[in-house]
Coordinates of C-alpha atoms and ligand atoms in Angstrom, one line a residue:
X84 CA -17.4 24.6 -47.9
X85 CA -13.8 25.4 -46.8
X86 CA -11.1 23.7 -48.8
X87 CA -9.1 21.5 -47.2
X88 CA -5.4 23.9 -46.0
X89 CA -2.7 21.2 -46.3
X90 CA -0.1 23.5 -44.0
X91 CA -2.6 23.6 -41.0
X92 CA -2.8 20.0 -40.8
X93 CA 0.8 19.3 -40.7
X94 CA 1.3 21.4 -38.1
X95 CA 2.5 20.5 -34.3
X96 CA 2.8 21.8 -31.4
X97 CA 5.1 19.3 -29.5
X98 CA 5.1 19.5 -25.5
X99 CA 7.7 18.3 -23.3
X100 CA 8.5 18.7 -19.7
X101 CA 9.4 16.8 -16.5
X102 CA 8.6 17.3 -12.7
X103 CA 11.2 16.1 -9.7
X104 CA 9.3 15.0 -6.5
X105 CA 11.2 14.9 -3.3
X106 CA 10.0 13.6 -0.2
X107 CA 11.4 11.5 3.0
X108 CA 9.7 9.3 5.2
X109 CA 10.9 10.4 9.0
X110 CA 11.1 7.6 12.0
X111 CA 10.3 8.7 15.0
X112 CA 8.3 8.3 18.7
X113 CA 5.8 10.6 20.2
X114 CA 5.4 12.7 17.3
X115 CA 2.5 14.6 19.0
X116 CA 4.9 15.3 22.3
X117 CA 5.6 19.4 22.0
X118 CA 9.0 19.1 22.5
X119 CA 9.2 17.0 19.0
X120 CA 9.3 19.4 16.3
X121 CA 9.1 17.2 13.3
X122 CA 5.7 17.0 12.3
X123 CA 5.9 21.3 12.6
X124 CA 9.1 21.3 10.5
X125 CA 7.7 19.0 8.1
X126 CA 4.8 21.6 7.3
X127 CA 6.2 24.6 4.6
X128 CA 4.4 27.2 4.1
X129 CA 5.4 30.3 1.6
X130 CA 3.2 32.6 4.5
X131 CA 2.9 31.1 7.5
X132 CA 0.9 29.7 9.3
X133 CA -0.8 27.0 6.6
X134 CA -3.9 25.6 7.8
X135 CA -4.0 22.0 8.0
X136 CA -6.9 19.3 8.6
X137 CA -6.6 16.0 10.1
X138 CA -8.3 12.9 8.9
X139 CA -7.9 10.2 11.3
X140 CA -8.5 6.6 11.5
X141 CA -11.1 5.8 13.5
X142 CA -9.8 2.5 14.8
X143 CA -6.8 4.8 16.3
X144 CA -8.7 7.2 18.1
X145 CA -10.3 4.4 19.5
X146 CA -6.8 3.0 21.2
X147 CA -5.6 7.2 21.5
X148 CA -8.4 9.2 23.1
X149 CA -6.3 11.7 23.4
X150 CA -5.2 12.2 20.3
X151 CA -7.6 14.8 19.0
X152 CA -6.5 16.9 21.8
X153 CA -2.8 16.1 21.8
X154 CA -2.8 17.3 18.0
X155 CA -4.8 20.7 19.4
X156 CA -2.3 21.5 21.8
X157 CA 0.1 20.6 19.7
X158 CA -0.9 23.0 16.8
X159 CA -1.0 25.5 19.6
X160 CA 2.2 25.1 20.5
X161 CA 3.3 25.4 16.7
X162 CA 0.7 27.9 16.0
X163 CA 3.4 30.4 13.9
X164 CA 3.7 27.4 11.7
X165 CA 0.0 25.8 11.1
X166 CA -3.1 26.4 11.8
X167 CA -5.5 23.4 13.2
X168 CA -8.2 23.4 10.4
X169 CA -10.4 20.7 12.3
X170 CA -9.8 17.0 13.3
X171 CA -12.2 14.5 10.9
X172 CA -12.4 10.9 12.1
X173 CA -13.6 8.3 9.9
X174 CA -14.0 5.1 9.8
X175 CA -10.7 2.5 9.6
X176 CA -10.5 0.0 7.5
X177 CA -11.4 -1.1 3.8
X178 CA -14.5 0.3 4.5
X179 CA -12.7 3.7 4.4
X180 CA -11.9 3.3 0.3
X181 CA -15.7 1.4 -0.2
X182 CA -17.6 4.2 1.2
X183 CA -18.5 7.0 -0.9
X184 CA -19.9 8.9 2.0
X185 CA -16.4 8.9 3.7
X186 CA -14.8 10.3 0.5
X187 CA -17.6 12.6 -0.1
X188 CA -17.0 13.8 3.9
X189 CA -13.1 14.3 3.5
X190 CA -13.5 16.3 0.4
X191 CA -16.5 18.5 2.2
X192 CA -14.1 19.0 5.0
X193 CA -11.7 20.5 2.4
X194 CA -14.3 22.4 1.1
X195 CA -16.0 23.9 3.9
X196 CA -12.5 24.3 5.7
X197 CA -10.7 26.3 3.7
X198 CA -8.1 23.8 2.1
X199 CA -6.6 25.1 -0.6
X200 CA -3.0 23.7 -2.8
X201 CA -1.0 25.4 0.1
X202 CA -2.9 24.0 3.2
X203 CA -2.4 20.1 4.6
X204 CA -4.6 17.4 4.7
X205 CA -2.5 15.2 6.9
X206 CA -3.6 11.7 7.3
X207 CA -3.3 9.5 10.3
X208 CA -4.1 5.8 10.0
X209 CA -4.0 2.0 8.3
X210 CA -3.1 1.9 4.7
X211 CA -7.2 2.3 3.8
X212 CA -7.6 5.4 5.3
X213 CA -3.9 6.5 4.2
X214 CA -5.0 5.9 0.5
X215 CA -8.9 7.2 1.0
X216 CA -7.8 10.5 2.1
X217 CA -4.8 11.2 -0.1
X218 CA -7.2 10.2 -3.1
X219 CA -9.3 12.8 -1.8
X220 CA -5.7 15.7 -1.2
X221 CA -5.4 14.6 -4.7
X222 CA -8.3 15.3 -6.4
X223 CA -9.9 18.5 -4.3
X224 CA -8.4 21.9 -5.9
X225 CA -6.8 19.2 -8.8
X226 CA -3.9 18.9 -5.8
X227 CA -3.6 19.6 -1.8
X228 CA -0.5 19.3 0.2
X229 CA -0.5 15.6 1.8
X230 CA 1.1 14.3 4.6
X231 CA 0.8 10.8 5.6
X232 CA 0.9 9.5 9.4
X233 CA 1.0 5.7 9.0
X234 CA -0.3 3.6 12.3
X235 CA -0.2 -0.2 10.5
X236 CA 3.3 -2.1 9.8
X237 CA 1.8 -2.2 6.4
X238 CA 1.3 1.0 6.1
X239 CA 4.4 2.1 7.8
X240 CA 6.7 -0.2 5.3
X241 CA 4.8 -0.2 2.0
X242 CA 1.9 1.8 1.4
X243 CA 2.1 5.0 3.3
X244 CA 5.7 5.4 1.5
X245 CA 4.9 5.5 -2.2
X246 CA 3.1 7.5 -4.5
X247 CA 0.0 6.2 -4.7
X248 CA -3.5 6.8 -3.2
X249 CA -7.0 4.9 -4.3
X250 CA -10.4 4.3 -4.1
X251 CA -12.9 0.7 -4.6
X252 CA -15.5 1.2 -6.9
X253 CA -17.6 -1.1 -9.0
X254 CA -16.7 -3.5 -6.7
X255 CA -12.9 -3.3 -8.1
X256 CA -9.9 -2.5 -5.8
X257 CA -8.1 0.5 -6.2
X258 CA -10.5 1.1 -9.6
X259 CA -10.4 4.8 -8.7
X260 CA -6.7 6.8 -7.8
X261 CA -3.7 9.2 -8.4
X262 CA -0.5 8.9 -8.6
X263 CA 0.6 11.6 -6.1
X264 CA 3.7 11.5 -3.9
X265 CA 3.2 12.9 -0.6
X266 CA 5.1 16.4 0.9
X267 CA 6.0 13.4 3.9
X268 CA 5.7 10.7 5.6
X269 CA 6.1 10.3 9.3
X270 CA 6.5 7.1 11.2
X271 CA 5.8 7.3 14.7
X272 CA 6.4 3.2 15.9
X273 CA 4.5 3.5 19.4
X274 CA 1.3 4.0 17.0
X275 CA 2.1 -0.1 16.6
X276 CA 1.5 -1.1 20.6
X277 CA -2.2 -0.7 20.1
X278 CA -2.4 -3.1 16.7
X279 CA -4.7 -6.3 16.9
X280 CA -1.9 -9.1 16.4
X281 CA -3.7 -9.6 13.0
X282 CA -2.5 -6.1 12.1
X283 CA 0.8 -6.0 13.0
X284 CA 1.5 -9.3 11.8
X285 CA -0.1 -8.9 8.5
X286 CA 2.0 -6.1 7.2
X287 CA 5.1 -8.6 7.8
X288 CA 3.8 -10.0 4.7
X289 CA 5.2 -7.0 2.2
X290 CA 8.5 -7.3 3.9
X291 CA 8.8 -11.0 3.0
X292 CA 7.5 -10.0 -0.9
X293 CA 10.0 -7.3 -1.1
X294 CA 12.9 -9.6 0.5
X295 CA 11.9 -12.7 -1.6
X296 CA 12.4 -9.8 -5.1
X297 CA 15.1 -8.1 -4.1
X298 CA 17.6 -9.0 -1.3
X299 CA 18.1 -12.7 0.2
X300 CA 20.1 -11.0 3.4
X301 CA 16.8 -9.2 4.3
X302 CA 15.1 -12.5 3.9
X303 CA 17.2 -13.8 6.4
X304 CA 17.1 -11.0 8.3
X305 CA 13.6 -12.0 8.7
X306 CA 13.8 -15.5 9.2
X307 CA 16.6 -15.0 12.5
X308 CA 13.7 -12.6 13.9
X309 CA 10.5 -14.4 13.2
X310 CA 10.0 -15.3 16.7
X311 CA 10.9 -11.9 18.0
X312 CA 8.4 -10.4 15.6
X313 CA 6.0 -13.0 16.5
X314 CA 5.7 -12.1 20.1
X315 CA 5.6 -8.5 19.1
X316 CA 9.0 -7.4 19.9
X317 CA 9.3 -3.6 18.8
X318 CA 12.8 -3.2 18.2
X319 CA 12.8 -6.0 15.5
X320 CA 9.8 -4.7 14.0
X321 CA 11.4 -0.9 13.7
X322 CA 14.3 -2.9 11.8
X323 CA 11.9 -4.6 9.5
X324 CA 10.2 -1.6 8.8
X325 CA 13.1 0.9 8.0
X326 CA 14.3 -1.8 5.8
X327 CA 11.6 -2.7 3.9
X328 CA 10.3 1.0 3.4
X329 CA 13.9 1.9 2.1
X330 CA 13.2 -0.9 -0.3
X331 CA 10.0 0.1 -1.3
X332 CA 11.3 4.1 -2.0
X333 CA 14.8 3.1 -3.6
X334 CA 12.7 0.8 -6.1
X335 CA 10.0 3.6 -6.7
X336 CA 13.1 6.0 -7.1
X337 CA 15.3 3.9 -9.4
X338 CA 13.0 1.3 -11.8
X339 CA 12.5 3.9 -14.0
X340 CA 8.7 3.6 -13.7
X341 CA 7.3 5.6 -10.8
X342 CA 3.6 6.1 -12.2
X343 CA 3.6 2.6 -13.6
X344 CA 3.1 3.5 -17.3
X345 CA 4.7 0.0 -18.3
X346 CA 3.0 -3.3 -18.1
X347 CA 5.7 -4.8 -14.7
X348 CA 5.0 -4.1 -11.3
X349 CA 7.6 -6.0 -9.3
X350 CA 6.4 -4.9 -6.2
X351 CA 3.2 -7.0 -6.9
X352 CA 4.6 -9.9 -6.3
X353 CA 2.0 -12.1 -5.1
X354 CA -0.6 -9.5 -5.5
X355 CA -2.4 -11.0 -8.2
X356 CA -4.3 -13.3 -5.7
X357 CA -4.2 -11.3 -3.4
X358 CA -6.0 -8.8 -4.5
X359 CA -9.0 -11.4 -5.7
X360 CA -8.7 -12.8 -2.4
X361 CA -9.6 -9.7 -0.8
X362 CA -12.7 -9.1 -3.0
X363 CA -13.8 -12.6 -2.8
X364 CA -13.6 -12.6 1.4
X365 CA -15.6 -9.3 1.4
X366 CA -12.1 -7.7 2.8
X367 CA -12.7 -10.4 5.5
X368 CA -9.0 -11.1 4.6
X369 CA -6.5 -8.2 5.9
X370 CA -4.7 -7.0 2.4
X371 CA -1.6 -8.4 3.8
X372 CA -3.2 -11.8 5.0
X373 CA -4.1 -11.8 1.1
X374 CA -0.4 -11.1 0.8
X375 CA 0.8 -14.2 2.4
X376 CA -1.7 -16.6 0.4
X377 CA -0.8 -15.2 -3.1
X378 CA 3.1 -15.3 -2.0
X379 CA 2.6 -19.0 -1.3
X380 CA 0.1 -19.6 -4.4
X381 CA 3.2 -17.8 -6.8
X382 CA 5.4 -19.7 -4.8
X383 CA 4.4 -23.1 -5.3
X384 CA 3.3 -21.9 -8.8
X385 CA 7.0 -21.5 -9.9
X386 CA 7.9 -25.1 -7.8
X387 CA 5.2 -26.6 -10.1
X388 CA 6.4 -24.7 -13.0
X389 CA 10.0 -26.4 -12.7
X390 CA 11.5 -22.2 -12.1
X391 CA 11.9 -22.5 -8.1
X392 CA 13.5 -25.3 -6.1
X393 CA 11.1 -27.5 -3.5
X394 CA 13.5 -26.9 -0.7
X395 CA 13.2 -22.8 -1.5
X396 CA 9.5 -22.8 -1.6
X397 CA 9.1 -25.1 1.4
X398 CA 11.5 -22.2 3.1
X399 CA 9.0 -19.4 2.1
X400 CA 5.9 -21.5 3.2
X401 CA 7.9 -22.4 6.7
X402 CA 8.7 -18.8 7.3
X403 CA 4.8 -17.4 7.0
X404 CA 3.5 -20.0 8.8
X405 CA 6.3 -19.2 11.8
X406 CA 5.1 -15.6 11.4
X407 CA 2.0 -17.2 12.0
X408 CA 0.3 -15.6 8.5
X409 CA -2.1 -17.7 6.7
X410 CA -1.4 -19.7 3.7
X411 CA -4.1 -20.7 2.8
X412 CA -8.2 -19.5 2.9
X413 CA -11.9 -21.1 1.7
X414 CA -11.8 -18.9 -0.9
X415 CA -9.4 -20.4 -2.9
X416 CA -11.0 -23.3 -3.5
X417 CA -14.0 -21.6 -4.9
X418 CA -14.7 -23.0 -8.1
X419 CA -16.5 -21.4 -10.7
X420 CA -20.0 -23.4 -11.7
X421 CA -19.4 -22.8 -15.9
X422 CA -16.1 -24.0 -16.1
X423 CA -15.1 -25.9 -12.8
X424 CA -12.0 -24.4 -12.6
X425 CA -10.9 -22.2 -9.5
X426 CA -12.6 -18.7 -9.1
X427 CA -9.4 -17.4 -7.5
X428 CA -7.4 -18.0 -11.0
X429 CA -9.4 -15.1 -13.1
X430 CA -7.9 -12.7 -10.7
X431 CA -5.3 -12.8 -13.5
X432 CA -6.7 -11.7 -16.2
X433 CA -8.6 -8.6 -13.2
X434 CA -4.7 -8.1 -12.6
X435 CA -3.5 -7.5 -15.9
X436 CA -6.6 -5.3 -17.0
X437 CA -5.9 -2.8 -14.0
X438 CA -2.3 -2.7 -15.3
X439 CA -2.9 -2.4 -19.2
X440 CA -0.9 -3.8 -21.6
X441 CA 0.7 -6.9 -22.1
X442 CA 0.2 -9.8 -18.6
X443 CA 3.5 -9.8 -16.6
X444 CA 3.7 -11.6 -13.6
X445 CA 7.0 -11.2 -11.3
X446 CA 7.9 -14.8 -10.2
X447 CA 10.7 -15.7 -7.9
X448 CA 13.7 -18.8 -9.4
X449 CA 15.5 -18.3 -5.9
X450 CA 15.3 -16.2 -2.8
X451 CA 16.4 -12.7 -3.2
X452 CA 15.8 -13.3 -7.4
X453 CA 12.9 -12.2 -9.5
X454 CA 11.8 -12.7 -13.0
X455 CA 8.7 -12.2 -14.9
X456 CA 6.4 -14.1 -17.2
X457 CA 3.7 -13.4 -19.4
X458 CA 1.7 -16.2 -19.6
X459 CA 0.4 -18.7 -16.7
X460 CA -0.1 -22.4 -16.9
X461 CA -3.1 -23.2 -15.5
X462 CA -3.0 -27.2 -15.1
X463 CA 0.7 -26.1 -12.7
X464 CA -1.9 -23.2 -11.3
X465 CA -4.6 -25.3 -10.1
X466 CA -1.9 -27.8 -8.9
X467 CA -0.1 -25.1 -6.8
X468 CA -4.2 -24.2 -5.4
X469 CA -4.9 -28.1 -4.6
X470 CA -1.4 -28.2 -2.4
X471 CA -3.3 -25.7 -0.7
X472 CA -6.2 -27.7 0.4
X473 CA -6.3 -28.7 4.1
X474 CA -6.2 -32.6 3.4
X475 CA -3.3 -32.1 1.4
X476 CA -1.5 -29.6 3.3
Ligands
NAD10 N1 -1.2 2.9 -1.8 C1 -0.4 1.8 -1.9 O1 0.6 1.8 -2.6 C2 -0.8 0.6 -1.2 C3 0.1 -0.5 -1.0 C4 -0.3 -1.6 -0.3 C5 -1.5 -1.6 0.3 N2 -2.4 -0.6 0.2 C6 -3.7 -0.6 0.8 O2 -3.6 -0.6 2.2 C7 -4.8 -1.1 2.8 C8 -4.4 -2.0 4.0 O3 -3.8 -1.3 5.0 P1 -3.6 -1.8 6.4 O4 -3.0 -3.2 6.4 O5 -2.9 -0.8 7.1 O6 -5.0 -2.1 7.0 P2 -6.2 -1.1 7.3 O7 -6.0 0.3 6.9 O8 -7.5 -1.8 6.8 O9 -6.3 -1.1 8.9 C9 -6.6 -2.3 9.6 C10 -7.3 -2.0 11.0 O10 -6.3 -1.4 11.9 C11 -6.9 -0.3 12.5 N3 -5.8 0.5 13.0 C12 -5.0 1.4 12.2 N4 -4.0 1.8 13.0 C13 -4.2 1.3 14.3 C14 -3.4 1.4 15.5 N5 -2.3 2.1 15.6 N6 -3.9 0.8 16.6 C15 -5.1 0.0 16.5 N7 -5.8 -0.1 15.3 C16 -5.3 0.5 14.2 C17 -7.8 0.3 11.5 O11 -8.9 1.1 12.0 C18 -8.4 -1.0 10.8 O12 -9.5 -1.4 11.6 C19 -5.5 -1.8 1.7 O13 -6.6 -1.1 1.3 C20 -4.5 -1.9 0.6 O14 -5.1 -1.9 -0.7 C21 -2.1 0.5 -0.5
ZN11 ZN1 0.5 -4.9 -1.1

């Protein structure tokens, strides 16, 4: 037997480096028009043309027949800059991140296409398909070019603008995913006249979350247009948008944590529920319908915990419910059979195992103010859930 060489196992080899993403997220209107160059001068390639493959929401070819053929003649038109891979439709929705098949499709398409770390897998669609495919960009070749298309308000103002993309499994959201900021994102806002009013109301929701962390004007801003954005006005909704994306980025940019190695996520406000909600409705719940409940659940969780004033939780509540956004869902008064308490309440603990580390929960003690805490109080808990029930609310 060797002996034991002291030297050799103090040695080290130590490692350091860091990477500096850049990307923008563009506004615009008929980005598939030829005489709109954006989407072409979005796509850099070292030896042009780079080949790119679309994955599109299905629920949006369903409201823009076309668009398979407007993104042909558009690649024509740009053909010294890309190359039109193929056009892959799959299915919209949650179902997009629950189906392995889906995922198993986008990546074959990558495969059989040709994609390789210089090409495009350009996305169009809700946040599900959004985060589906750029799990898949991430993951094929350890790293394709992505470019997101968002069609949802949600996607357009929260998730198609940050840096990460996911996947369900083992009946866990977002169990599976990358951190993996886009090359771009492009919103196109006339994408938004075919929503259900479910859809573009629900993704109101993250703009109230952000506004209720961050910045009281925006709050307001949302309150003076609630009816506007109610009857689907478009100009108020690009407003909301642009300024709750910009949110979104500048806090990805500047909290010092873009890949969420620390135990606080801010921007999950209300999330915690959420997130449980979704499961527990079989994603009958819209993610930002779930949204809206766990803002009011946090909400009247911090009345009950003596941090937030009546009058400013009443004001939260009063705004969703003008935005027509639930509050409140059968779920949440699931109770489970062991323990009697509510089923909804161990999406806590599901919440702080995704994130690791220590429990941290981002509260609101005014509009516009956050703070976070590390334990819940579950007698205030299940008081802020029995508010909740329709005889008492
Ligand atoms: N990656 C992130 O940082 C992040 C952040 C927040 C939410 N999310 C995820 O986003 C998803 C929710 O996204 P969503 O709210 O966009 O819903 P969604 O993707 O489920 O889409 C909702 C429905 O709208 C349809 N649709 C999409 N665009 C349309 C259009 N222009 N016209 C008509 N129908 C259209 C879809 O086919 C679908 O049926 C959830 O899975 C959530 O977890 C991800
Ligand atoms: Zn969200």
């Amino acid at each position: 037997m060797q002996s034991f060489n002291p030297l050799y196992h103090m040695k080290q080899i130590k490692q350091q480096f860091s990477v500096t993403y850049q990307y923008a997220t563009y506004f615009t209107e008929n980005l598939f028009a030829v005489e709109n160059p954006l989407l072409a001068k979005a796509i850099v390639a070292e030896s042009p043309p780079a080949k790119c493959l679309f994955v599109i929401d299905s629920g949006v070819v369903e409201k823009w027949q076309h668009l398979p053929q407007a993104i042909a003649d558009y690649a024509s038109a740009y053909q010294h800059q890309f190359l039109l891979a193929a056009t892959l439709i799959v299915p919209g929705g949650e179902q997009a991140k629950n189906s392995q098949q889906t995922l198993h499709n986008v990546l074959a398409a990558i495969n059989n296409y040709g994609i390789c770390r210089h090409s495009y897998v350009i996305a169009i669609g809700g946040g599900a398909v959004l985060d589906m495919a750029g799990y898949a960009a991430a993951i094929a070749h350890r790293g394709v070019r992505h470019i997101r298309i968002p069609t949802t308000v949600l996607a357009q103002n929260d998730s198609g603008v940050g840096v990460k993309n996911s996947f369900n499994a083992f009946g866990k959201k977002n169990f599976l995913g990358t951190f993996q900021p886009p090359v771009a994102v492009i919103n196109d806002s006339r994408f938004l006249e075919t929503l259900s009013d479910r859809d573009w109301l629900s993704g109101i929701s993250e703009a109230i979350k952000v506004a209720l962390i961050k910045d009281k004007d925006f709050f307001e801003q949302i309150e003076r247009d609630a009816a506007a954005l109610a009857q689907r006005n478009l100009t108020a909704m690009q407003a909301l948008i642009y300024r709750c994306a910009a949110l979104h980025m500048e806090h990805i940019a500047t909290n010092g944590d873009p890949f969420e190695r620390g135990s606080a996520r801010p921007l999950d406000f209300g999330h915690w529920a959420a997130h449980k909600l979704e499961s527990m409705s079989n994603y009958r719940l819209r993610h930002g319908e779930a949204v809206a409940i766990g803002i009011v659940i946090d909400c009247l969780y911090a009345f009950h915990a003596g941090y937030l004033s009546k009058a400013d939780a009443c004001r939260v509540i009063n705004l969703i419910k003008n935005l027509n956004l639930p509050t409140s869902a059968p779920e949440l008064f699931e109770k489970n059979a062991d323990t009697g308490t509510y089923q909804v309440i161990a999406g806590i603990n599901e919440f702080r195992e995704h994130l690791g580390g220590t429990l941290t929960i981002t509260l609101i003690n005014a509009i516009g103010s956050s703070f976070e805490v590390h334990s819940i109080n579950n007698t205030c808990m299940e008081k802020a859930i029995d508010w909740l029930q329709p005889s008492t609310n």
